Coordinates of C-alpha atoms and ligand atoms in Angstrom, one line a residue:
X9 CA 3.5 5.7 -4.4
X10 CA 3.8 8.4 -1.7
X11 CA 2.1 7.9 1.7
X12 CA -0.3 10.7 2.9
X13 CA -1.5 9.6 6.4
X14 CA -4.4 11.8 7.6
X15 CA -4.4 10.1 11.0
X16 CA -3.5 10.9 14.6
X17 CA -1.8 7.5 15.2
X18 CA 0.1 6.1 12.2
X19 CA 3.2 4.4 13.3
X20 CA 5.8 6.7 11.9
X21 CA 4.1 10.0 11.1
X22 CA 0.8 9.9 13.1
X23 CA -0.5 13.4 13.9
X24 CA 1.8 15.2 11.5
X25 CA -0.8 15.6 8.7
X26 CA -4.1 15.3 10.5
X27 CA -5.0 18.8 9.4
X28 CA -6.2 18.8 5.8
X29 CA -4.1 21.7 4.6
X30 CA -1.0 20.0 6.1
X31 CA -1.9 16.7 4.4
X32 CA -2.4 18.4 1.0
X33 CA 0.9 20.3 1.4
X34 CA 2.7 17.0 2.2
X35 CA 1.1 15.3 -0.8
X36 CA 2.3 18.0 -3.1
X37 CA 5.8 17.7 -1.7
X38 CA 5.8 14.0 -2.3
X39 CA 4.6 14.5 -5.9
X40 CA 7.3 17.1 -6.4
X41 CA 9.8 14.6 -5.0
X42 CA 8.8 12.0 -7.7
X43 CA 5.7 10.1 -6.5
X44 CA 3.5 9.0 -9.4
X45 CA 0.6 8.2 -7.1
X46 CA -0.4 9.7 -3.7
X47 CA -2.0 7.1 -1.3
X48 CA -4.3 8.9 1.1
X49 CA -5.4 7.1 4.3
X50 CA -7.6 8.1 7.2
X51 CA -7.2 5.0 9.4
X52 CA -4.0 3.5 10.8
X53 CA -3.4 -0.2 10.3
X54 CA -0.4 -0.4 12.6
X55 CA -0.3 -3.4 14.9
X56 CA -2.8 -2.9 17.7
X57 CA -4.4 0.2 16.1
X58 CA -8.0 1.1 17.0
X59 CA -10.6 1.0 14.3
X60 CA -12.1 4.3 13.0
X61 CA -15.7 4.7 12.0
X62 CA -16.6 5.4 8.4
X63 CA -17.9 8.9 9.1
X64 CA -14.7 10.0 10.8
X65 CA -12.5 8.3 8.2
X66 CA -14.4 10.0 5.4
X67 CA -14.2 13.4 7.1
X68 CA -10.4 13.1 7.3
X69 CA -9.7 12.0 3.7
X70 CA -12.4 13.7 1.6
X71 CA -11.0 17.3 1.4
X72 CA -7.4 15.9 1.0
X73 CA -8.4 13.6 -1.9
X74 CA -10.4 16.4 -3.6
X75 CA -7.6 18.9 -3.3
X76 CA -4.8 16.6 -4.6
X77 CA -6.9 15.1 -7.4
X78 CA -8.0 18.6 -8.3
X79 CA -4.3 19.6 -8.7
X80 CA -4.0 16.8 -11.2
X81 CA -2.3 14.1 -9.0
X82 CA -3.2 10.4 -9.3
X83 CA -4.8 9.6 -5.9
X84 CA -5.2 6.3 -4.3
X85 CA -7.5 5.8 -1.3
X86 CA -6.2 3.5 1.5
X87 CA -9.4 2.1 3.0
X88 CA -11.4 -1.1 3.6
X89 CA -14.8 0.6 3.8
X90 CA -17.2 1.1 0.9
X91 CA -18.6 4.5 2.0
X92 CA -15.1 5.9 2.4
X93 CA -14.0 4.5 -1.0
X94 CA -17.1 5.9 -2.7
X95 CA -16.5 9.4 -1.2
X96 CA -12.9 9.3 -2.3
X97 CA -13.8 8.1 -5.8
X98 CA -16.4 10.9 -6.0
X99 CA -13.7 13.3 -4.9
X100 CA -11.4 12.2 -7.8
X101 CA -9.4 9.1 -6.5
X102 CA -8.7 6.5 -9.1
X103 CA -7.3 3.6 -7.1
X104 CA -8.7 1.7 -4.1
X105 CA -5.9 0.3 -1.9
X106 CA -7.6 -2.2 0.5
X107 CA -5.4 -4.0 3.0
X108 CA -8.1 -6.6 3.5
X109 CA -8.4 -7.4 -0.2
X110 CA -12.2 -6.9 -0.2
X111 CA -12.8 -9.2 2.9
X112 CA -13.8 -6.5 5.4
X113 CA -16.6 -4.9 3.3
X114 CA -18.4 -7.1 0.8
X115 CA -19.7 -4.1 -1.1
X116 CA -16.3 -2.6 -1.9
X117 CA -15.5 -4.9 -4.8
X118 CA -18.7 -4.1 -6.6
X119 CA -18.1 -0.4 -6.2
X120 CA -14.6 -0.6 -7.7
X121 CA -16.0 -2.7 -10.5
X122 CA -18.8 -0.1 -11.3
X123 CA -16.4 2.8 -11.1
X124 CA -13.6 1.1 -13.1
X125 CA -11.0 2.0 -10.5
X126 CA -7.7 0.2 -10.1
X127 CA -7.6 -2.0 -7.0
X128 CA -4.7 -3.1 -4.7
X129 CA -5.3 -6.4 -3.1
X130 CA -3.1 -7.0 0.0
X131 CA -2.4 -10.0 2.1
X132 CA -2.9 -9.8 5.9
X133 CA -3.1 -12.6 8.4
X134 CA -5.8 -11.7 11.0
X135 CA -6.7 -8.1 11.7
X136 CA -4.4 -5.2 12.7
X137 CA -5.4 -5.7 16.3
X138 CA -4.2 -9.3 16.4
X139 CA -2.0 -9.9 13.4
X140 CA 1.4 -9.9 15.2
X141 CA 0.3 -12.4 17.8
X142 CA 2.4 -15.4 16.8
X143 CA 1.8 -15.5 13.0
X144 CA 2.3 -18.9 11.5
X145 CA 2.4 -20.3 7.9
X146 CA 3.1 -23.6 6.3
X147 CA 5.3 -21.8 3.7
X148 CA 4.7 -18.0 3.9
X149 CA 5.3 -17.4 0.2
X150 CA 3.1 -20.3 -1.0
X151 CA 0.4 -19.3 1.5
X152 CA 0.4 -15.6 0.5
X153 CA 0.4 -16.6 -3.2
X154 CA -2.6 -18.9 -2.6
X155 CA -4.4 -16.2 -0.8
X156 CA -3.8 -13.5 -3.5
X157 CA -4.9 -15.9 -6.2
X158 CA -8.1 -16.5 -4.4
X159 CA -8.7 -12.8 -3.9
X160 CA -8.0 -12.1 -7.5
X161 CA -10.7 -14.6 -8.4
X162 CA -13.1 -12.9 -5.9
X163 CA -12.4 -9.5 -7.5
X164 CA -13.0 -10.8 -11.0
X165 CA -16.2 -12.5 -9.8
X166 CA -17.4 -9.1 -8.6
X167 CA -16.7 -7.6 -12.0
X168 CA -13.3 -5.9 -11.5
X169 CA -11.4 -6.0 -14.8
X170 CA -8.2 -8.1 -14.6
X171 CA -6.0 -5.3 -15.9
X172 CA -7.1 -3.1 -12.9
X173 CA -5.8 -5.5 -10.3
X174 CA -2.5 -5.0 -8.3
X175 CA -1.2 -7.4 -5.7
X176 CA 0.7 -6.8 -2.5
X177 CA 2.3 -9.4 -0.1
X178 CA 1.5 -7.1 2.9
X179 CA 4.9 -6.7 4.5
X180 CA 4.5 -6.5 8.3
X181 CA 0.8 -7.6 8.3
X182 CA 0.8 -10.8 10.4
X183 CA 4.5 -11.6 9.7
X184 CA 7.6 -12.2 11.6
X185 CA 11.0 -10.9 10.5
X186 CA 11.7 -14.2 8.8
X187 CA 8.3 -14.1 7.0
X188 CA 9.0 -10.6 5.7
X189 CA 12.5 -11.5 4.5
X190 CA 11.3 -14.7 2.8
X191 CA 8.5 -12.7 0.9
X192 CA 11.0 -10.0 -0.3
X193 CA 13.6 -12.6 -1.2
X194 CA 11.1 -14.8 -3.1
X195 CA 8.9 -11.9 -4.4
X196 CA 9.4 -13.2 -8.0
X197 CA 7.2 -16.2 -7.2
X198 CA 4.2 -13.9 -7.0
X199 CA 4.8 -12.8 -10.6
X200 CA 3.3 -16.2 -11.6
X201 CA -0.1 -14.7 -10.6
X202 CA 0.2 -12.5 -13.7
X203 CA -0.5 -9.1 -12.0
X204 CA 1.9 -6.2 -11.1
X205 CA 3.2 -6.2 -7.5
X206 CA 3.3 -3.4 -5.0
X207 CA 5.4 -3.6 -1.9
X208 CA 5.2 -1.5 1.3
X209 CA 8.4 -1.8 3.4
X210 CA 8.7 1.8 4.3
X211 CA 10.1 2.4 7.8
X212 CA 8.5 -0.8 9.0
X213 CA 9.3 -2.7 12.2
X214 CA 11.2 -5.5 10.5
X215 CA 13.8 -2.9 9.4
X216 CA 14.1 -1.7 13.0
X217 CA 14.5 -5.3 14.1
X218 CA 17.6 -5.5 11.8
X219 CA 19.1 -2.1 12.4
X220 CA 17.9 -1.2 15.9
X221 CA 16.7 2.2 14.5
X222 CA 13.4 4.0 15.4
X223 CA 10.8 4.5 12.7
X224 CA 12.1 8.0 11.8
X225 CA 15.6 6.6 11.2
X226 CA 14.8 3.7 8.9
X227 CA 15.5 5.4 5.5
X228 CA 18.6 3.4 4.8
X229 CA 16.8 0.1 5.4
X230 CA 13.8 1.4 3.4
X231 CA 16.0 2.2 0.4
X232 CA 17.8 -1.2 0.6
X233 CA 14.5 -3.2 0.8
X234 CA 12.9 -1.3 -2.0
X235 CA 15.9 -1.6 -4.3
X236 CA 16.0 -5.4 -3.6
X237 CA 12.3 -5.6 -4.1
X238 CA 12.8 -4.0 -7.5
X239 CA 15.5 -6.5 -8.4
X240 CA 13.2 -9.3 -7.3
X241 CA 10.2 -8.2 -9.4
X242 CA 8.3 -5.4 -7.7
X243 CA 6.5 -2.9 -9.9
X244 CA 5.5 -0.2 -7.4
X245 CA 6.8 1.0 -4.0
X246 CA 4.6 2.5 -1.2
X247 CA 6.9 4.8 0.7
X248 CA 7.1 7.8 3.1
X249 CA 10.5 9.0 1.9
X250 CA 9.8 9.5 -1.8
X251 CA 12.8 11.6 -2.8
X252 CA 15.4 9.1 -1.4
X253 CA 13.6 6.0 -2.7
X254 CA 12.9 7.4 -6.1
X255 CA 16.5 8.4 -6.6
X256 CA 17.7 4.9 -5.5
X257 CA 15.2 3.2 -7.7
X258 CA 16.1 5.3 -10.7
X259 CA 19.7 4.4 -10.3
X260 CA 18.9 0.7 -9.6
X261 CA 16.7 0.6 -12.8
X262 CA 19.5 2.0 -14.8
X263 CA 22.0 -0.5 -13.4
X264 CA 19.6 -3.4 -14.0
X265 CA 19.1 -2.2 -17.6
X266 CA 15.4 -1.7 -17.2
X267 CA 13.1 0.9 -18.6
X268 CA 12.3 3.7 -16.1
X269 CA 9.0 2.9 -14.4
X270 CA 6.2 5.0 -15.9
X271 CA 3.4 4.1 -13.6
X272 CA 2.3 1.2 -15.9
X273 CA -0.9 3.1 -16.4
X274 CA -1.8 2.8 -12.7
X275 CA -4.9 4.8 -12.2
X276 CA -4.4 6.6 -15.5
X277 CA -7.3 5.6 -17.7
X278 CA -10.3 5.2 -15.5
X279 CA -12.8 7.7 -14.1
Ligands
HH2_323 N1 1.1 -0.6 4.7 C1 0.5 0.2 5.5 C2 -0.7 0.8 5.2 N2 -1.3 0.5 4.0 N3 -1.2 -0.7 1.9 C3 -0.5 -1.5 1.1 N4 -1.0 -1.8 -0.1 N5 0.7 -2.1 1.4 C4 1.3 -1.8 2.6 O1 2.3 -2.4 2.9 C5 0.6 -1.0 3.5 C6 -0.6 -0.4 3.1 C7 1.1 0.6 6.9 O2 1.9 1.7 6.8 P1 1.5 3.3 7.1 O3 0.4 3.7 6.3 O4 2.7 4.1 7.1 O5 1.1 3.2 8.6 P2 -0.3 3.2 9.4 O6 -1.1 2.0 8.9 O7 0.0 3.1 10.8 O8 -1.0 4.4 9.0

């Protein structure tokens, strides 16, 4: 899953693709580099980020989703807002990636159910504004697992089909370095929830905490964390540097003796 941030303030590429044409060109490059899905977002969720209103978020993402979907790419919309998701689904998106797992907007789950879209349910402690203020867990893996189990039930109750649900531990969303490492190390425990797992480690702060590198210089750490996530049971990988990670994952899959990932039908049969 390649990241297309149509934002002025994303933590590693804010402002680079705020213009729709630049965002579309970037999405096409990511697809050519091996992304099966393009995840388009119009609001940064970095720690401390300001919220964006639905109208502005929609204005940013709609032309980009329409153009990329029109070119035949599988598009995911990274939003927590029902009106934004609806506009994106109308423009051809097939997956709704909600970092709040349907907690921010109670209408979003019903829309995904009605449209038959795939959904990504992610764990976050608190909100982007506050999430890195001393996050605490009893046992981070057990707590995240319990949360995701409860959100799967909420999605099912809203009418989302079980086979449409993906889960994500939310690396960096209300987590210390140790919390992130524990989740990646024990990722396999989330498989007990019976749904495919997406991870987003790309260029994140925990990598900088280990390597001392700035966000633009975290490719080595991004590759390492995604390869280990694959070995520990991840099914999909949300990244900025698609070419490098795809190459590493292809080699890692061959070494692990696994079938090459084919998208597992993500976003393939709906709409
Ligand atoms: N991480 C970010 C945003 N959306 N969605 C899922 N499912 N999983 C993630 O780990 C995840 C996500 C943050 O990364 P990015 O989009 O690069 O930055 P920003 O939120 O600053 O735009």
